[in-house]
Amino acid sequence: MSTPARTSDGASGAASDETQIGVGIGRQVRQARTEKKLSMRALASAAEISQPFLSQIESGQTMPSLLTLYRIANALDISPSALLPADPDPEVVHVSRAADATWVPVSEASDTAHTRVIHAGESSLQEYVIRPGEQVGDWFETDGEVIHYVIEGAIALEIEGLGIWELGAGDAVAHPGALRNRWHLRGDGSARVAFVYTGGA
């Protein structure tokens, strides 16, 4: 399945940025694993991925999907945002251009939805595009607070043990990130959802 189209201008620069992000994530994963005194085999087992795949991630050869990143973070008992590389030259103003977006699959499945990270910091913002027949992954949980905002289309937000909320364009729900949640696409069309989460205290 192809990712959403992107203009050819700046393609090589975007690819270079993606490579740098992949290397940065690998470095963060390796550092966190070392601090937790976990072997590569132990972390791979806890995150339900293969040891060779984890080795490729730590070496920066492979960019993990968001689902894999969350699994690794949960296995390390840290926030997923802690595995994102720090900006080597922090700026006060952060600008994210749609034309420069790098879309990644939510999971390794062939029928998965895609997402892009618009901003990653103490508060992170991601945009999801979900087309009919695409999956959005399994249950999600994190530290801090999360906000779901539907830009287009319709989804159902399921919060484990609490219920299901039907959301249309312009609707939003905020709740503690510790409440496990997942999305279901509604209707015959696609949906675009903005997802904000904080790393917590």
PDB file of N, CA and C in Angstrom, residues 6 8-18:
ATOM      1  N   ARG A   6       3.322  12.865  -2.005  1.00  0.00           N
ATOM      2  CA  ARG A   6       4.094  14.017  -1.559  1.00  0.00           C
ATOM      3  C   ARG A   6       4.780  14.610  -2.775  1.00  0.00           C
ATOM      4  N   SER A   8       7.536  16.052  -5.314  1.00  0.00           N
ATOM      5  CA  SER A   8       8.901  15.579  -5.534  1.00  0.00           C
ATOM      6  C   SER A   8       9.937  16.569  -5.029  1.00  0.00           C
ATOM      7  N   ASP A   9       9.565  17.865  -4.963  1.00  0.00           N
ATOM      8  CA  ASP A   9      10.509  18.873  -4.487  1.00  0.00           C
ATOM      9  C   ASP A   9      10.879  18.591  -3.041  1.00  0.00           C
ATOM     10  N   GLY A  10      12.180  18.544  -2.775  1.00  0.00           N
ATOM     11  CA  GLY A  10      12.642  18.315  -1.414  1.00  0.00           C
ATOM     12  C   GLY A  10      12.577  16.869  -0.990  1.00  0.00           C
ATOM     13  N   ALA A  11      12.342  15.950  -1.935  1.00  0.00           N
ATOM     14  CA  ALA A  11      12.204  14.532  -1.581  1.00  0.00           C
ATOM     15  C   ALA A  11      13.483  13.986  -0.975  1.00  0.00           C
ATOM     16  N   SER A  12      14.631  14.345  -1.576  1.00  0.00           N
ATOM     17  CA  SER A  12      15.894  13.833  -1.050  1.00  0.00           C
ATOM     18  C   SER A  12      16.171  14.386   0.336  1.00  0.00           C
ATOM     19  N   GLY A  13      15.785  15.655   0.568  1.00  0.00           N
ATOM     20  CA  GLY A  13      15.970  16.234   1.887  1.00  0.00           C
ATOM     21  C   GLY A  13      15.107  15.552   2.918  1.00  0.00           C
ATOM     22  N   ALA A  14      13.856  15.214   2.538  1.00  0.00           N
ATOM     23  CA  ALA A  14      12.958  14.526   3.462  1.00  0.00           C
ATOM     24  C   ALA A  14      13.494  13.145   3.784  1.00  0.00           C
ATOM     25  N   ALA A  15      14.052  12.461   2.758  1.00  0.00           N
ATOM     26  CA  ALA A  15      14.606  11.128   2.976  1.00  0.00           C
ATOM     27  C   ALA A  15      15.787  11.202   3.933  1.00  0.00           C
ATOM     28  N   SER A  16      16.613  12.255   3.766  1.00  0.00           N
ATOM     29  CA  SER A  16      17.758  12.434   4.650  1.00  0.00           C
ATOM     30  C   SER A  16      17.300  12.680   6.078  1.00  0.00           C
ATOM     31  N   ASP A  17      16.248  13.504   6.241  1.00  0.00           N
ATOM     32  CA  ASP A  17      15.703  13.772   7.565  1.00  0.00           C
ATOM     33  C   ASP A  17      15.183  12.484   8.200  1.00  0.00           C
ATOM     34  N   GLU A  18      14.497  11.658   7.392  1.00  0.00           N
ATOM     35  CA  GLU A  18      13.951  10.402   7.908  1.00  0.00           C
ATOM     36  C   GLU A  18      15.078   9.483   8.374  1.00  0.00           C
TER      37      GLU A  18
END
